[in-house]
Amino acid sequence: MNKTKKVISYVIAALIASIVIFKIFPGVEITKSKNKLVTKENLASDPNIPLKDSIVNFGMKFLGTPYVTAGCSKEGFDCSGFVYFVFQHFNIKVPRSSAEFYNFGKEISIESVQKGDVLLFLSPTRDVIGHIGIVSRPNGKQSDFIHATSGREMKVTITNLANKGYTRRFVKAIRIL
Protein backbone atom coordinates (compact mmCIF):
# COMPACT_ATOMS: atom_id res chain seq x y z
CA MET A 1 0.00 0.00 0.00
CA ASN A 2 2.91 2.34 0.74
CA LYS A 3 4.23 1.95 -2.85
CA THR A 4 0.83 2.79 -4.28
CA LYS A 5 0.63 6.01 -2.23
CA LYS A 6 4.11 7.00 -3.47
CA VAL A 7 3.14 6.42 -7.11
CA ILE A 8 -0.07 8.40 -6.68
CA SER A 9 1.80 11.28 -5.03
CA TYR A 10 4.33 11.32 -7.92
CA VAL A 11 1.52 11.37 -10.48
CA ILE A 12 -0.24 14.20 -8.66
CA ALA A 13 3.04 16.14 -8.41
CA ALA A 14 3.66 15.67 -12.14
CA LEU A 15 0.14 16.86 -12.97
CA ILE A 16 0.53 19.94 -10.76
CA ALA A 17 3.93 20.67 -12.32
CA SER A 18 2.40 20.38 -15.81
CA ILE A 19 -0.40 22.79 -14.93
CA VAL A 20 2.11 25.27 -13.52
CA ILE A 21 4.33 25.01 -16.61
CA PHE A 22 1.41 25.57 -18.99
CA LYS A 23 0.17 28.57 -16.95
CA ILE A 24 3.61 30.22 -16.73
CA PHE A 25 4.69 29.32 -20.27
CA PRO A 26 1.55 29.37 -22.44
CA GLY A 27 3.61 28.75 -25.62
CA VAL A 28 4.67 25.30 -24.42
CA GLU A 29 3.17 22.41 -26.35
CA ILE A 30 3.55 18.65 -26.40
CA THR A 31 4.24 17.34 -29.88
CA LYS A 32 1.97 14.43 -30.70
CA SER A 33 4.60 12.45 -32.57
CA LYS A 34 7.42 12.52 -30.04
CA ASN A 35 5.63 13.24 -26.72
CA LYS A 36 8.29 15.70 -25.69
CA LEU A 37 8.16 19.26 -24.48
CA VAL A 38 8.53 21.80 -27.30
CA THR A 39 8.42 25.55 -26.87
CA LYS A 40 7.85 28.24 -29.48
CA GLU A 41 11.49 29.21 -29.04
CA ASN A 42 12.91 25.79 -29.92
CA LEU A 43 10.18 24.69 -32.34
CA ALA A 44 12.14 26.00 -35.32
CA SER A 45 15.36 24.22 -34.41
CA ASP A 46 14.14 20.76 -33.39
CA PRO A 47 16.09 18.24 -35.50
CA ASN A 48 13.08 15.89 -35.47
CA ILE A 49 10.92 18.37 -37.38
CA PRO A 50 11.32 18.52 -41.19
CA LEU A 51 12.86 21.77 -42.48
CA LYS A 52 9.70 22.79 -44.38
CA ASP A 53 7.67 22.46 -41.16
CA SER A 54 10.32 24.33 -39.20
CA ILE A 55 10.19 27.19 -41.69
CA VAL A 56 6.42 27.49 -41.36
CA ASN A 57 6.54 27.10 -37.57
CA PHE A 58 9.17 29.83 -37.32
CA GLY A 59 7.12 32.13 -39.54
CA MET A 60 4.04 31.52 -37.38
CA LYS A 61 5.87 33.03 -34.42
CA PHE A 62 5.47 36.41 -36.15
CA LEU A 63 1.72 36.32 -36.75
CA GLY A 64 0.39 39.76 -35.90
CA THR A 65 3.72 41.53 -36.41
CA PRO A 66 2.96 44.87 -38.08
CA TYR A 67 3.45 45.54 -41.77
CA VAL A 68 6.27 48.05 -42.24
CA THR A 69 7.33 49.25 -45.69
CA ALA A 70 10.84 47.85 -46.40
CA GLY A 71 10.70 46.10 -42.99
CA CYS A 72 12.83 43.04 -42.41
CA SER A 73 12.91 42.55 -38.63
CA LYS A 74 10.82 41.43 -35.67
CA GLU A 75 9.61 45.03 -35.33
CA GLY A 76 7.88 44.86 -38.73
CA PHE A 77 7.98 43.30 -42.19
CA ASP A 78 7.00 43.93 -45.75
CA CYS A 79 6.13 40.78 -47.72
CA SER A 80 9.58 40.05 -49.12
CA GLY A 81 11.24 41.13 -45.88
CA PHE A 82 9.18 38.53 -44.03
CA VAL A 83 10.07 35.72 -46.45
CA TYR A 84 13.72 36.82 -46.46
CA PHE A 85 13.84 36.94 -42.62
CA VAL A 86 12.26 33.49 -42.22
CA PHE A 87 14.54 31.75 -44.74
CA GLN A 88 17.66 33.58 -43.49
CA HIS A 89 16.97 32.16 -40.01
CA PHE A 90 17.74 28.76 -41.55
CA ASN A 91 20.73 30.08 -43.53
CA ILE A 92 18.84 29.75 -46.81
CA LYS A 93 19.69 32.56 -49.23
CA VAL A 94 16.69 34.07 -51.01
CA PRO A 95 16.18 37.40 -52.77
CA ARG A 96 15.22 40.43 -50.71
CA SER A 97 12.72 41.87 -53.19
CA SER A 98 9.54 40.12 -54.32
CA ALA A 99 10.25 40.87 -58.01
CA GLU A 100 13.56 38.94 -57.80
CA PHE A 101 11.66 35.77 -56.90
CA TYR A 102 10.26 35.54 -60.44
CA ASN A 103 13.41 33.79 -61.73
CA PHE A 104 14.33 32.15 -58.43
CA GLY A 105 13.71 28.58 -57.25
CA LYS A 106 11.94 25.89 -59.23
CA GLU A 107 8.45 26.56 -60.56
CA ILE A 108 5.92 23.95 -59.45
CA SER A 109 2.22 23.45 -60.10
CA ILE A 110 -0.17 24.79 -57.51
CA GLU A 111 -1.53 21.26 -57.09
CA SER A 112 1.86 20.02 -55.87
CA VAL A 113 2.72 22.79 -53.39
CA GLN A 114 4.11 21.81 -50.01
CA LYS A 115 4.71 23.65 -46.77
CA GLY A 116 7.57 26.09 -47.20
CA ASP A 117 6.98 26.70 -50.92
CA VAL A 118 6.60 30.33 -51.97
CA LEU A 119 3.63 31.83 -53.81
CA LEU A 120 4.12 34.82 -56.14
CA PHE A 121 1.48 37.43 -56.90
CA LEU A 122 1.18 40.44 -59.16
CA SER A 123 1.18 43.87 -57.61
CA PRO A 124 -2.38 45.19 -57.21
CA THR A 125 -1.46 48.24 -59.31
CA ARG A 126 1.19 47.05 -61.79
CA ASP A 127 1.93 44.05 -64.01
CA VAL A 128 4.97 42.91 -61.98
CA ILE A 129 5.53 40.54 -59.07
CA GLY A 130 4.53 42.63 -56.09
CA HIS A 131 3.69 40.19 -53.33
CA ILE A 132 4.89 36.83 -51.97
CA GLY A 133 4.01 34.43 -49.17
CA ILE A 134 5.02 31.06 -47.72
CA VAL A 135 2.66 28.07 -48.05
CA SER A 136 1.58 27.08 -44.53
CA ARG A 137 -1.14 24.56 -45.36
CA PRO A 138 -0.87 23.03 -48.82
CA ASN A 139 -4.12 22.22 -50.59
CA GLY A 140 -3.77 23.24 -54.24
CA LYS A 141 -5.85 26.30 -55.07
CA GLN A 142 -7.21 26.19 -51.50
CA SER A 143 -3.76 26.45 -49.87
CA ASP A 144 -3.14 28.78 -46.94
CA PHE A 145 -0.08 31.00 -46.95
CA ILE A 146 1.57 33.17 -44.32
CA HIS A 147 2.64 36.64 -45.41
CA ALA A 148 3.04 40.26 -44.41
CA THR A 149 0.17 42.13 -45.99
CA SER A 150 -0.15 45.82 -46.68
CA GLY A 151 -3.89 45.29 -47.10
CA ARG A 152 -6.55 45.99 -44.50
CA GLU A 153 -4.84 43.78 -41.88
CA MET A 154 -1.42 45.53 -42.13
CA LYS A 155 0.35 42.64 -40.38
CA VAL A 156 1.73 39.12 -40.76
CA THR A 157 -1.31 36.94 -41.30
CA ILE A 158 -2.53 33.72 -42.90
CA THR A 159 -4.69 33.91 -46.02
CA ASN A 160 -6.30 31.27 -48.20
CA LEU A 161 -5.34 31.33 -51.86
CA ALA A 162 -9.05 31.08 -52.72
CA ASN A 163 -9.41 34.68 -51.49
CA LYS A 164 -10.41 36.54 -54.67
CA GLY A 165 -7.93 39.35 -54.08
CA TYR A 166 -5.12 36.81 -54.29
CA THR A 167 -6.61 34.28 -56.73
CA ARG A 168 -6.80 36.84 -59.53
CA ARG A 169 -3.23 38.06 -58.88
CA PHE A 170 -1.62 34.62 -58.43
CA VAL A 171 1.30 34.07 -60.85
CA LYS A 172 3.06 30.88 -59.77
CA ALA A 173 4.42 28.73 -56.96
CA ILE A 174 8.12 28.05 -56.51
CA ARG A 175 10.07 25.54 -54.48
CA ILE A 176 13.22 26.75 -52.76
CA LEU A 177 14.02 23.71 -50.62
mmCIF file of C-alpha atoms in Angstrom:
data_model
loop_
_atom_site.group_PDB
_atom_site.id
_atom_site.type_symbol
_atom_site.label_atom_id
_atom_site.label_comp_id
_atom_site.label_asym_id
_atom_site.label_seq_id
_atom_site.Cartn_x
_atom_site.Cartn_y
_atom_site.Cartn_z
ATOM 1 C CA MET A 1 0.000 0.000 0.000
ATOM 2 C CA ASN A 2 2.912 2.340 0.735
ATOM 3 C CA LYS A 3 4.227 1.954 -2.855
ATOM 4 C CA THR A 4 0.827 2.790 -4.283
ATOM 5 C CA LYS A 5 0.633 6.007 -2.234
ATOM 6 C CA LYS A 6 4.106 7.005 -3.470
ATOM 7 C CA VAL A 7 3.143 6.425 -7.106
ATOM 8 C CA ILE A 8 -0.068 8.397 -6.678
ATOM 9 C CA SER A 9 1.795 11.280 -5.035
ATOM 10 C CA TYR A 10 4.333 11.315 -7.921
ATOM 11 C CA VAL A 11 1.524 11.368 -10.478
ATOM 12 C CA ILE A 12 -0.235 14.198 -8.655
ATOM 13 C CA ALA A 13 3.035 16.137 -8.408
ATOM 14 C CA ALA A 14 3.657 15.666 -12.136
ATOM 15 C CA LEU A 15 0.142 16.864 -12.965
ATOM 16 C CA ILE A 16 0.533 19.935 -10.757
ATOM 17 C CA ALA A 17 3.926 20.673 -12.324
ATOM 18 C CA SER A 18 2.402 20.378 -15.808
ATOM 19 C CA ILE A 19 -0.396 22.786 -14.934
ATOM 20 C CA VAL A 20 2.108 25.272 -13.517
ATOM 21 C CA ILE A 21 4.332 25.011 -16.613
ATOM 22 C CA PHE A 22 1.407 25.571 -18.993
ATOM 23 C CA LYS A 23 0.172 28.566 -16.947
ATOM 24 C CA ILE A 24 3.608 30.220 -16.729
ATOM 25 C CA PHE A 25 4.686 29.319 -20.273
ATOM 26 C CA PRO A 26 1.549 29.366 -22.443
ATOM 27 C CA GLY A 27 3.611 28.747 -25.625
ATOM 28 C CA VAL A 28 4.665 25.298 -24.417
ATOM 29 C CA GLU A 29 3.165 22.414 -26.349
ATOM 30 C CA ILE A 30 3.551 18.650 -26.396
ATOM 31 C CA THR A 31 4.240 17.339 -29.879
ATOM 32 C CA LYS A 32 1.971 14.431 -30.704
ATOM 33 C CA SER A 33 4.602 12.448 -32.566
ATOM 34 C CA LYS A 34 7.416 12.525 -30.044
ATOM 35 C CA ASN A 35 5.633 13.244 -26.721
ATOM 36 C CA LYS A 36 8.293 15.697 -25.687
ATOM 37 C CA LEU A 37 8.155 19.261 -24.484
ATOM 38 C CA VAL A 38 8.527 21.800 -27.301
ATOM 39 C CA THR A 39 8.420 25.553 -26.868
ATOM 40 C CA LYS A 40 7.845 28.243 -29.478
ATOM 41 C CA GLU A 41 11.486 29.209 -29.042
ATOM 42 C CA ASN A 42 12.906 25.785 -29.925
ATOM 43 C CA LEU A 43 10.184 24.693 -32.336
ATOM 44 C CA ALA A 44 12.143 26.000 -35.321
ATOM 45 C CA SER A 45 15.362 24.220 -34.413
ATOM 46 C CA ASP A 46 14.136 20.756 -33.394
ATOM 47 C CA PRO A 47 16.090 18.238 -35.498
ATOM 48 C CA ASN A 48 13.079 15.889 -35.474
ATOM 49 C CA ILE A 49 10.918 18.365 -37.380
ATOM 50 C CA PRO A 50 11.321 18.519 -41.194
ATOM 51 C CA LEU A 51 12.857 21.767 -42.478
ATOM 52 C CA LYS A 52 9.698 22.785 -44.385
ATOM 53 C CA ASP A 53 7.671 22.455 -41.161
ATOM 54 C CA SER A 54 10.319 24.327 -39.195
ATOM 55 C CA ILE A 55 10.191 27.192 -41.689
ATOM 56 C CA VAL A 56 6.415 27.486 -41.363
ATOM 57 C CA ASN A 57 6.542 27.098 -37.572
ATOM 58 C CA PHE A 58 9.170 29.829 -37.316
ATOM 59 C CA GLY A 59 7.124 32.133 -39.542
ATOM 60 C CA MET A 60 4.038 31.523 -37.381
ATOM 61 C CA LYS A 61 5.873 33.033 -34.416
ATOM 62 C CA PHE A 62 5.475 36.405 -36.147
ATOM 63 C CA LEU A 63 1.724 36.318 -36.751
ATOM 64 C CA GLY A 64 0.386 39.759 -35.897
ATOM 65 C CA THR A 65 3.725 41.528 -36.414
ATOM 66 C CA PRO A 66 2.962 44.874 -38.075
ATOM 67 C CA TYR A 67 3.448 45.543 -41.767
ATOM 68 C CA VAL A 68 6.274 48.046 -42.237
ATOM 69 C CA THR A 69 7.333 49.251 -45.689
ATOM 70 C CA ALA A 70 10.838 47.852 -46.399
ATOM 71 C CA GLY A 71 10.697 46.101 -42.995
ATOM 72 C CA CYS A 72 12.832 43.037 -42.408
ATOM 73 C CA SER A 73 12.913 42.545 -38.634
ATOM 74 C CA LYS A 74 10.821 41.427 -35.668
ATOM 75 C CA GLU A 75 9.615 45.034 -35.334
ATOM 76 C CA GLY A 76 7.876 44.856 -38.729
ATOM 77 C CA PHE A 77 7.983 43.304 -42.191
ATOM 78 C CA ASP A 78 7.003 43.930 -45.752
ATOM 79 C CA CYS A 79 6.127 40.775 -47.725
ATOM 80 C CA SER A 80 9.579 40.047 -49.123
ATOM 81 C CA GLY A 81 11.235 41.126 -45.880
ATOM 82 C CA PHE A 82 9.176 38.534 -44.034
ATOM 83 C CA VAL A 83 10.070 35.718 -46.454
ATOM 84 C CA TYR A 84 13.723 36.823 -46.456
ATOM 85 C CA PHE A 85 13.837 36.940 -42.625
ATOM 86 C CA VAL A 86 12.262 33.494 -42.220
ATOM 87 C CA PHE A 87 14.535 31.750 -44.744
ATOM 88 C CA GLN A 88 17.659 33.579 -43.489
ATOM 89 C CA HIS A 89 16.968 32.160 -40.014
ATOM 90 C CA PHE A 90 17.735 28.759 -41.551
ATOM 91 C CA ASN A 91 20.734 30.082 -43.531
ATOM 92 C CA ILE A 92 18.840 29.753 -46.813
ATOM 93 C CA LYS A 93 19.685 32.557 -49.228
ATOM 94 C CA VAL A 94 16.692 34.071 -51.005
ATOM 95 C CA PRO A 95 16.180 37.400 -52.771
ATOM 96 C CA ARG A 96 15.220 40.433 -50.711
ATOM 97 C CA SER A 97 12.717 41.871 -53.188
ATOM 98 C CA SER A 98 9.537 40.124 -54.324
ATOM 99 C CA ALA A 99 10.254 40.874 -58.014
ATOM 100 C CA GLU A 100 13.558 38.944 -57.801
ATOM 101 C CA PHE A 101 11.656 35.768 -56.899
ATOM 102 C CA TYR A 102 10.262 35.543 -60.443
ATOM 103 C CA ASN A 103 13.407 33.788 -61.727
ATOM 104 C CA PHE A 104 14.331 32.147 -58.426
ATOM 105 C CA GLY A 105 13.708 28.580 -57.249
ATOM 106 C CA LYS A 106 11.937 25.890 -59.227
ATOM 107 C CA GLU A 107 8.446 26.563 -60.562
ATOM 108 C CA ILE A 108 5.917 23.953 -59.452
ATOM 109 C CA SER A 109 2.218 23.450 -60.101
ATOM 110 C CA ILE A 110 -0.172 24.791 -57.507
ATOM 111 C CA GLU A 111 -1.526 21.260 -57.092
ATOM 112 C CA SER A 112 1.858 20.016 -55.873
ATOM 113 C CA VAL A 113 2.721 22.791 -53.391
ATOM 114 C CA GLN A 114 4.106 21.812 -50.015
ATOM 115 C CA LYS A 115 4.710 23.645 -46.770
ATOM 116 C CA GLY A 116 7.566 26.094 -47.203
ATOM 117 C CA ASP A 117 6.977 26.701 -50.919
ATOM 118 C CA VAL A 118 6.599 30.333 -51.971
ATOM 119 C CA LEU A 119 3.630 31.833 -53.815
ATOM 120 C CA LEU A 120 4.125 34.818 -56.142
ATOM 121 C CA PHE A 121 1.479 37.427 -56.896
ATOM 122 C CA LEU A 122 1.185 40.442 -59.158
ATOM 123 C CA SER A 123 1.179 43.874 -57.610
ATOM 124 C CA PRO A 124 -2.378 45.186 -57.211
ATOM 125 C CA THR A 125 -1.460 48.242 -59.306
ATOM 126 C CA ARG A 126 1.190 47.051 -61.789
ATOM 127 C CA ASP A 127 1.930 44.054 -64.012
ATOM 128 C CA VAL A 128 4.975 42.907 -61.982
ATOM 129 C CA ILE A 129 5.527 40.540 -59.066
ATOM 130 C CA GLY A 130 4.532 42.635 -56.091
ATOM 131 C CA HIS A 131 3.688 40.187 -53.330
ATOM 132 C CA ILE A 132 4.891 36.831 -51.968
ATOM 133 C CA GLY A 133 4.005 34.433 -49.167
ATOM 134 C CA ILE A 134 5.017 31.062 -47.723
ATOM 135 C CA VAL A 135 2.662 28.070 -48.048
ATOM 136 C CA SER A 136 1.581 27.083 -44.530
ATOM 137 C CA ARG A 137 -1.143 24.562 -45.363
ATOM 138 C CA PRO A 138 -0.867 23.027 -48.825
ATOM 139 C CA ASN A 139 -4.118 22.217 -50.594
ATOM 140 C CA GLY A 140 -3.770 23.237 -54.235
ATOM 141 C CA LYS A 141 -5.851 26.302 -55.073
ATOM 142 C CA GLN A 142 -7.215 26.192 -51.503
ATOM 143 C CA SER A 143 -3.758 26.449 -49.867
ATOM 144 C CA ASP A 144 -3.139 28.779 -46.944
ATOM 145 C CA PHE A 145 -0.080 31.004 -46.946
ATOM 146 C CA ILE A 146 1.565 33.172 -44.324
ATOM 147 C CA HIS A 147 2.638 36.635 -45.410
ATOM 148 C CA ALA A 148 3.042 40.259 -44.408
ATOM 149 C CA THR A 149 0.167 42.131 -45.992
ATOM 150 C CA SER A 150 -0.151 45.820 -46.677
ATOM 151 C CA GLY A 151 -3.891 45.286 -47.103
ATOM 152 C CA ARG A 152 -6.545 45.986 -44.502
ATOM 153 C CA GLU A 153 -4.843 43.777 -41.879
ATOM 154 C CA MET A 154 -1.419 45.529 -42.130
ATOM 155 C CA LYS A 155 0.354 42.639 -40.383
ATOM 156 C CA VAL A 156 1.728 39.120 -40.762
ATOM 157 C CA THR A 157 -1.308 36.936 -41.304
ATOM 158 C CA ILE A 158 -2.533 33.715 -42.900
ATOM 159 C CA THR A 159 -4.691 33.913 -46.017
ATOM 160 C CA ASN A 160 -6.296 31.269 -48.198
ATOM 161 C CA LEU A 161 -5.337 31.331 -51.861
ATOM 162 C CA ALA A 162 -9.046 31.077 -52.716
ATOM 163 C CA ASN A 163 -9.410 34.681 -51.490
ATOM 164 C CA LYS A 164 -10.414 36.539 -54.674
ATOM 165 C CA GLY A 165 -7.935 39.349 -54.083
ATOM 166 C CA TYR A 166 -5.121 36.815 -54.289
ATOM 167 C CA THR A 167 -6.605 34.280 -56.731
ATOM 168 C CA ARG A 168 -6.796 36.840 -59.532
ATOM 169 C CA ARG A 169 -3.227 38.057 -58.880
ATOM 170 C CA PHE A 170 -1.625 34.619 -58.433
ATOM 171 C CA VAL A 171 1.298 34.071 -60.850
ATOM 172 C CA LYS A 172 3.060 30.884 -59.770
ATOM 173 C CA ALA A 173 4.418 28.731 -56.957
ATOM 174 C CA ILE A 174 8.119 28.049 -56.511
ATOM 175 C CA ARG A 175 10.072 25.542 -54.477
ATOM 176 C CA ILE A 176 13.220 26.753 -52.764
ATOM 177 C CA LEU A 177 14.025 23.712 -50.620
#
